Short mmCIF file of C-alpha atoms and ligand atoms in Angstrom, two decimals:
data_model
loop_
_atom_site.label_atom_id
_atom_site.label_comp_id
_atom_site.label_asym_id
_atom_site.label_seq_id
_atom_site.Cartn_x
_atom_site.Cartn_y
_atom_site.Cartn_z
CA MET A 12 30.69 -24.67 29.09
CA ALA A 13 34.03 -24.13 29.14
CA LEU A 14 35.94 -26.52 26.96
CA GLU A 15 37.52 -28.91 30.08
CA ILE A 16 41.38 -28.69 30.88
CA VAL A 17 43.45 -30.96 32.86
CA ARG A 18 47.18 -29.66 33.82
CA THR A 19 48.19 -33.09 35.04
CA ILE A 20 49.48 -37.02 33.75
CA VAL A 21 47.42 -38.86 35.73
CA GLY A 22 44.19 -36.23 35.18
CA LEU A 23 45.28 -36.41 31.02
CA ARG A 24 45.38 -40.62 31.06
CA ALA A 25 41.70 -40.63 33.26
CA ARG A 26 39.95 -38.65 30.37
CA ILE A 27 41.74 -41.09 27.92
CA ALA A 28 41.44 -43.96 29.39
CA GLU A 29 37.13 -43.17 30.02
CA TRP A 30 36.65 -42.62 25.77
CA ARG A 31 39.03 -46.01 25.41
CA VAL A 32 36.38 -47.89 26.80
CA ALA A 33 33.61 -46.23 25.48
CA GLY A 34 35.59 -47.84 22.10
CA ASP A 35 36.70 -44.16 20.84
CA THR A 36 39.56 -42.84 18.94
CA VAL A 37 41.99 -40.25 20.21
CA GLY A 38 43.39 -37.61 18.53
CA LEU A 39 46.27 -35.50 19.19
CA VAL A 40 47.39 -31.89 18.76
CA PRO A 41 50.62 -30.68 20.36
CA THR A 42 51.18 -26.59 20.38
CA MET A 43 52.56 -24.22 22.28
CA GLY A 44 49.91 -21.68 22.89
CA ALA A 45 49.82 -18.24 20.82
CA LEU A 46 47.20 -20.39 18.94
CA HIS A 47 45.83 -19.76 15.45
CA ARG A 48 44.11 -20.41 12.59
CA GLY A 49 46.87 -22.27 11.54
CA HIS A 50 46.26 -25.24 14.90
CA ALA A 51 42.77 -24.87 14.64
CA SER A 52 42.97 -26.45 11.12
CA LEU A 53 44.97 -28.77 13.13
CA VAL A 54 42.35 -29.91 15.74
CA GLU A 55 39.74 -29.63 12.63
CA LEU A 56 42.22 -32.18 11.09
CA SER A 57 42.25 -34.62 14.17
CA ARG A 58 37.81 -34.52 14.32
CA ARG A 59 37.85 -35.80 10.60
CA HIS A 60 40.14 -38.53 11.81
CA CYS A 61 39.55 -38.86 14.98
CA ARG A 62 36.00 -38.84 17.58
CA ARG A 63 38.24 -37.39 20.44
CA THR A 64 41.09 -34.63 20.62
CA VAL A 65 43.08 -33.74 22.37
CA ALA A 66 45.01 -29.91 22.55
CA THR A 67 47.92 -29.69 23.98
CA LEU A 68 49.28 -26.18 25.62
CA PHE A 69 53.02 -26.13 26.53
CA VAL A 70 55.75 -23.79 25.47
CA ASN A 71 58.59 -25.63 26.09
CA PRO A 72 62.04 -24.46 27.90
CA LYS A 73 64.30 -27.25 25.69
CA GLN A 74 63.34 -26.08 22.15
CA PHE A 75 64.47 -22.78 23.16
CA GLY A 76 68.03 -21.60 23.00
CA PRO A 77 69.60 -19.31 25.56
CA ARG A 78 69.14 -16.64 23.56
CA GLU A 79 65.72 -16.92 21.83
CA ASP A 80 62.42 -15.85 22.88
CA PHE A 81 60.96 -18.27 25.85
CA ALA A 82 60.33 -15.21 28.65
CA ARG A 83 58.55 -13.31 25.69
CA TYR A 84 56.83 -16.19 23.89
CA PRO A 85 52.93 -14.86 23.73
CA ARG A 86 50.86 -16.25 25.89
CA THR A 87 47.28 -17.04 25.38
CA GLU A 88 45.18 -19.66 27.45
CA ASP A 89 42.11 -18.29 27.70
CA ASN A 90 41.63 -17.04 24.22
CA ASP A 91 43.66 -20.36 23.25
CA ARG A 92 41.03 -22.76 25.38
CA ASP A 93 38.01 -20.23 22.89
CA VAL A 94 39.81 -21.31 20.01
CA LEU A 95 40.01 -24.80 20.77
CA ALA A 96 36.46 -24.79 22.02
CA ALA A 97 35.37 -23.46 18.48
CA ALA A 98 37.18 -25.76 16.69
CA GLY A 99 35.86 -28.32 18.55
CA ALA A 100 38.14 -30.03 20.76
CA ASP A 101 37.23 -31.94 23.98
CA LEU A 102 39.91 -31.72 25.82
CA VAL A 103 43.25 -29.43 26.53
CA PHE A 104 46.26 -30.83 28.48
CA ALA A 105 48.29 -27.43 29.55
CA PRO A 106 50.32 -28.76 32.37
CA PRO A 107 53.01 -26.67 34.27
CA THR A 108 56.76 -27.06 33.29
CA ASP A 109 57.37 -29.55 35.90
CA VAL A 110 54.85 -31.72 35.48
CA VAL A 111 56.70 -32.11 32.40
CA TYR A 112 60.10 -31.79 33.64
CA PRO A 113 60.47 -32.72 37.38
CA THR A 114 63.18 -32.19 39.34
CA GLY A 115 65.68 -34.75 38.00
CA PHE A 116 65.00 -35.17 34.99
CA ALA A 117 67.78 -35.96 32.09
CA THR A 118 66.50 -37.47 29.39
CA ARG A 119 67.07 -36.27 25.76
CA VAL A 120 65.80 -37.75 22.38
CA ASP A 121 68.12 -36.84 20.18
CA VAL A 122 67.33 -37.25 16.36
CA SER A 123 70.74 -36.90 14.22
CA GLY A 124 70.94 -36.97 10.53
CA ILE A 125 67.45 -34.97 9.31
CA GLY A 126 67.82 -33.16 12.73
CA ASP A 127 71.05 -31.47 12.48
CA ILE A 128 70.89 -29.55 9.24
CA LEU A 129 68.78 -26.98 7.73
CA GLU A 130 66.66 -25.17 11.43
CA GLY A 131 68.87 -27.70 13.36
CA GLN A 132 72.18 -26.50 12.43
CA VAL A 133 71.28 -22.53 13.11
CA ARG A 134 69.48 -24.30 16.33
CA PRO A 135 71.99 -26.90 17.90
CA GLY A 136 69.93 -28.08 20.69
CA PHE A 137 66.25 -26.93 19.43
CA PHE A 138 64.44 -30.47 17.48
CA ALA A 139 66.44 -32.69 20.19
CA GLY A 140 64.20 -30.66 22.62
CA VAL A 141 61.09 -30.83 20.23
CA ALA A 142 61.82 -34.71 19.71
CA THR A 143 61.87 -34.58 24.31
CA VAL A 144 58.46 -33.29 24.25
CA VAL A 145 56.96 -34.68 21.39
CA ALA A 146 57.55 -38.38 22.47
CA LYS A 147 56.91 -37.39 25.84
CA LEU A 148 52.90 -36.26 24.70
CA LEU A 149 52.49 -39.08 22.73
CA LEU A 150 53.45 -41.43 25.24
CA GLN A 151 51.80 -39.85 28.13
CA ALA A 152 48.27 -39.24 25.64
CA LEU A 153 48.78 -42.37 23.61
CA PRO A 154 46.40 -41.30 20.66
CA ASP A 155 45.95 -43.03 17.02
CA ARG A 156 47.11 -40.68 15.85
CA ALA A 157 49.00 -36.90 15.80
CA PHE A 158 48.39 -34.10 13.90
CA PHE A 159 51.99 -31.35 13.30
CA GLY A 160 51.59 -28.42 10.50
CA GLU A 161 53.07 -28.76 7.42
CA LYS A 162 55.01 -25.16 7.93
CA ASP A 163 57.28 -26.29 10.24
CA TYR A 164 57.99 -28.89 7.81
CA GLN A 165 61.58 -30.49 9.25
CA GLN A 166 60.07 -30.74 12.50
CA LEU A 167 57.52 -32.87 10.68
CA LEU A 168 59.71 -35.45 9.17
CA VAL A 169 61.98 -35.28 12.48
CA ILE A 170 58.71 -35.99 14.30
CA ARG A 171 58.18 -39.17 11.70
CA ARG A 172 61.78 -40.70 12.17
CA LEU A 173 61.33 -40.26 16.16
CA VAL A 174 57.59 -42.45 16.20
CA LYS A 175 59.58 -45.10 13.80
CA ASP A 176 63.50 -45.38 15.88
CA LEU A 177 61.78 -45.72 18.82
CA ASP A 178 58.48 -47.87 17.68
CA ILE A 179 56.10 -45.35 19.20
CA PRO A 180 52.34 -46.97 18.12
CA VAL A 181 51.58 -43.15 16.59
CA ALA A 182 50.33 -42.64 13.44
CA ILE A 183 51.77 -39.19 12.30
CA GLU A 184 49.67 -36.79 9.94
CA GLY A 185 51.16 -33.73 8.59
CA GLY A 186 48.46 -30.52 7.84
CA PRO A 187 48.63 -28.53 5.27
CA THR A 188 50.08 -24.57 5.89
CA ILE A 189 47.19 -21.69 6.75
CA ARG A 190 48.31 -18.66 5.42
CA ASP A 191 47.13 -15.30 5.52
CA ARG A 192 46.05 -13.61 2.09
CA ASP A 193 48.64 -12.13 1.29
CA GLY A 194 50.58 -15.86 1.70
CA LEU A 195 52.74 -15.13 4.84
CA ALA A 196 52.30 -18.43 7.07
CA LEU A 197 50.45 -17.87 10.30
CA SER A 198 53.06 -18.19 13.28
CA SER A 199 52.66 -16.89 16.88
CA ARG A 200 55.80 -15.03 16.11
CA ASN A 201 53.82 -13.04 13.66
CA ALA A 202 52.16 -11.20 16.43
CA TYR A 203 56.57 -9.70 17.28
CA LEU A 204 56.00 -7.55 13.92
CA SER A 205 55.65 -4.15 13.60
CA ALA A 206 53.58 -2.92 11.00
CA ALA A 207 56.19 -1.99 8.91
CA GLU A 208 57.97 -5.54 9.27
CA ARG A 209 54.60 -7.18 8.50
CA ALA A 210 53.69 -5.48 5.15
CA GLN A 211 57.60 -6.94 4.13
CA ALA A 212 56.92 -10.44 6.12
CA PRO A 213 55.07 -11.90 2.82
CA ALA A 214 58.23 -11.22 0.93
CA LEU A 215 59.84 -14.45 2.26
CA HIS A 216 56.54 -17.14 0.81
CA ALA A 217 56.52 -14.74 -2.45
CA ALA A 218 60.52 -15.98 -2.75
CA LEU A 219 60.23 -19.62 -1.96
CA VAL A 220 57.35 -19.84 -4.07
CA ARG A 221 59.65 -17.69 -7.56
CA VAL A 222 62.93 -20.45 -5.75
CA ALA A 223 60.08 -23.62 -6.75
CA THR A 224 58.68 -22.32 -9.75
CA ARG A 225 62.86 -21.88 -11.44
CA PHE A 226 63.51 -25.13 -10.01
CA LYS A 227 60.84 -26.60 -12.32
CA ASP A 228 61.64 -24.52 -15.47
CA GLY A 229 65.57 -26.73 -14.94
CA VAL A 230 67.36 -24.08 -12.88
CA ASP A 231 69.95 -24.87 -10.95
CA PRO A 232 68.76 -25.09 -6.78
CA ASP A 233 71.80 -22.91 -5.80
CA VAL A 234 71.18 -20.39 -8.39
CA ALA A 235 67.82 -19.92 -7.73
CA GLY A 236 68.42 -19.90 -4.42
CA ALA A 237 70.79 -16.95 -4.11
CA GLU A 238 68.63 -14.98 -6.11
CA ALA A 239 65.46 -15.45 -4.19
CA LYS A 240 67.90 -14.46 -1.09
CA THR A 241 69.35 -10.77 -2.80
CA GLU A 242 65.56 -10.66 -3.50
CA LEU A 243 64.98 -11.04 0.64
CA PHE A 244 67.72 -8.33 1.45
CA ALA A 245 66.79 -6.24 -1.21
CA THR A 246 63.30 -5.83 0.38
CA GLY A 247 64.30 -5.75 4.13
CA PHE A 248 64.92 -8.75 5.84
CA ALA A 249 68.22 -8.28 7.97
CA PHE A 250 69.36 -12.13 7.71
CA VAL A 251 68.81 -15.71 6.04
CA ASP A 252 69.39 -17.83 7.40
CA TYR A 253 68.89 -20.57 4.89
CA LEU A 254 66.91 -20.99 1.60
CA ASP A 255 67.30 -23.95 -0.27
CA VAL A 256 65.64 -26.60 -2.24
CA ARG A 257 66.64 -30.50 -1.07
CA ASP A 258 64.73 -33.70 -1.11
CA ALA A 259 61.27 -33.32 -0.16
CA GLU A 260 61.66 -36.59 1.82
CA THR A 261 65.00 -36.93 3.59
CA LEU A 262 66.00 -32.81 3.06
CA ALA A 263 69.35 -33.96 0.97
CA ALA A 264 70.99 -31.13 -1.47
CA ILE A 265 69.55 -32.55 -4.90
CA GLN A 266 70.30 -31.95 -8.30
CA PRO A 267 68.28 -29.40 -10.93
CA GLY A 268 65.30 -31.97 -12.04
CA HIS A 269 65.43 -33.71 -8.65
CA CYS A 270 61.62 -35.42 -7.97
CA PRO A 271 59.96 -34.99 -4.90
CA ALA A 272 61.64 -31.66 -3.47
CA ARG A 273 61.14 -28.88 -1.15
CA VAL A 274 61.78 -25.41 -0.97
CA LEU A 275 62.16 -24.40 2.77
CA GLY A 276 63.95 -21.11 3.84
CA ALA A 277 64.73 -19.31 7.10
CA ALA A 278 64.96 -15.61 7.47
CA ARG A 279 64.92 -12.54 9.86
CA LEU A 280 62.58 -9.53 9.49
CA GLY A 281 64.44 -6.85 12.36
CA THR A 282 64.35 -9.54 15.65
CA THR A 283 61.94 -11.86 14.43
CA ARG A 284 62.55 -14.97 12.47
CA LEU A 285 60.16 -16.12 9.97
CA ILE A 286 60.31 -20.09 8.63
CA ASP A 287 58.26 -21.39 5.70
CA ASN A 288 58.76 -23.77 2.85
CA VAL A 289 56.44 -24.74 -0.05
CA ALA A 290 55.99 -28.16 -1.76
CA VAL A 291 57.89 -28.03 -6.11
P1 LIG B 13 53.14 -24.09 17.70
O1 LIG B 13 52.17 -24.23 18.67
O2 LIG B 13 54.00 -23.43 16.24
O3 LIG B 13 54.57 -25.33 18.43
O4 LIG B 13 52.99 -25.19 16.33
C1 LIG B 13 51.83 -26.23 16.95
C2 LIG B 13 51.16 -27.13 15.79
O5 LIG B 13 50.88 -26.16 14.82
C3 LIG B 13 52.77 -27.75 14.51
O6 LIG B 13 52.30 -28.79 14.96
C4 LIG B 13 52.75 -26.17 13.59
O7 LIG B 13 54.07 -26.89 12.68
C5 LIG B 13 51.47 -25.83 12.93
N1 LIG B 13 51.14 -24.51 12.91
C6 LIG B 13 51.74 -23.72 13.18
N2 LIG B 13 51.18 -22.54 12.76
C7 LIG B 13 50.62 -23.26 11.20
C8 LIG B 13 50.09 -22.81 10.06
N3 LIG B 13 50.75 -21.49 9.22
N4 LIG B 13 49.60 -23.33 9.47
C9 LIG B 13 49.47 -24.80 9.73
N5 LIG B 13 50.06 -25.76 10.86
C10 LIG B 13 50.58 -24.72 11.91
#
């Protein structure tokens, strides 16, 4: 039997209410679809913590800039449903845009500070779009826990800040980044890469790992980052948005030897933008 799909908030809440009556715990896995093993791993993580798992499929227009890829973002709902069924989800919530943002919608959730740097600086409005839709999804479903990938490390921190600041009673859990064998982090946007670009793409992860090692060896983070940028350009990356070592909790700039640290990078291969990060 195909995995059940609901498209309205009333339908979502009705199903979750039944589970609550039965005493079941509920996990939520928000996604934009075009699912891969990274998303499936979050569903599996949710199943380990919660009796029931809801996955959401919604390509959120508010987190795309005017010159970004909203129109061409891959939409593969039938396949996504199969991936979610195989991973063991109990329900799919796939609302149309006007259910999430009906006429007159006017609220914007903006996490300042941690949402303004790195990705937030390169993609103005991106984290406000993410925070607005995640706040809505959390309040629509009111799960016990919600699961997000460390692949989008800054996003995970922004969401932790958001639920703390707005007293949303949901535990936020991070799941490890799932990679291809050559190190490239799985991403729905990898589908945009040509064969030649796909061969170059693992250089981003390799550069982050090298910076982490150099930093652990006591090298100045700016020096290690600058070396790695040069390597990425040599591999064929057209532009490096940032490649920085930061405090792992605040993402503030740090001195050599600081702990805990995280190396975060974003770079473009042709027209495709890749982001990744590694722990130090
Ligand atoms: P997206 O559909 O790209 O918005 O991602 C939905 C969720 O899946 C987010 O929490 C992402 O961080 C997570 N995710 C995306 N790619 C990966 C990956 N390679 N490994 C683990 N989680 C991922």
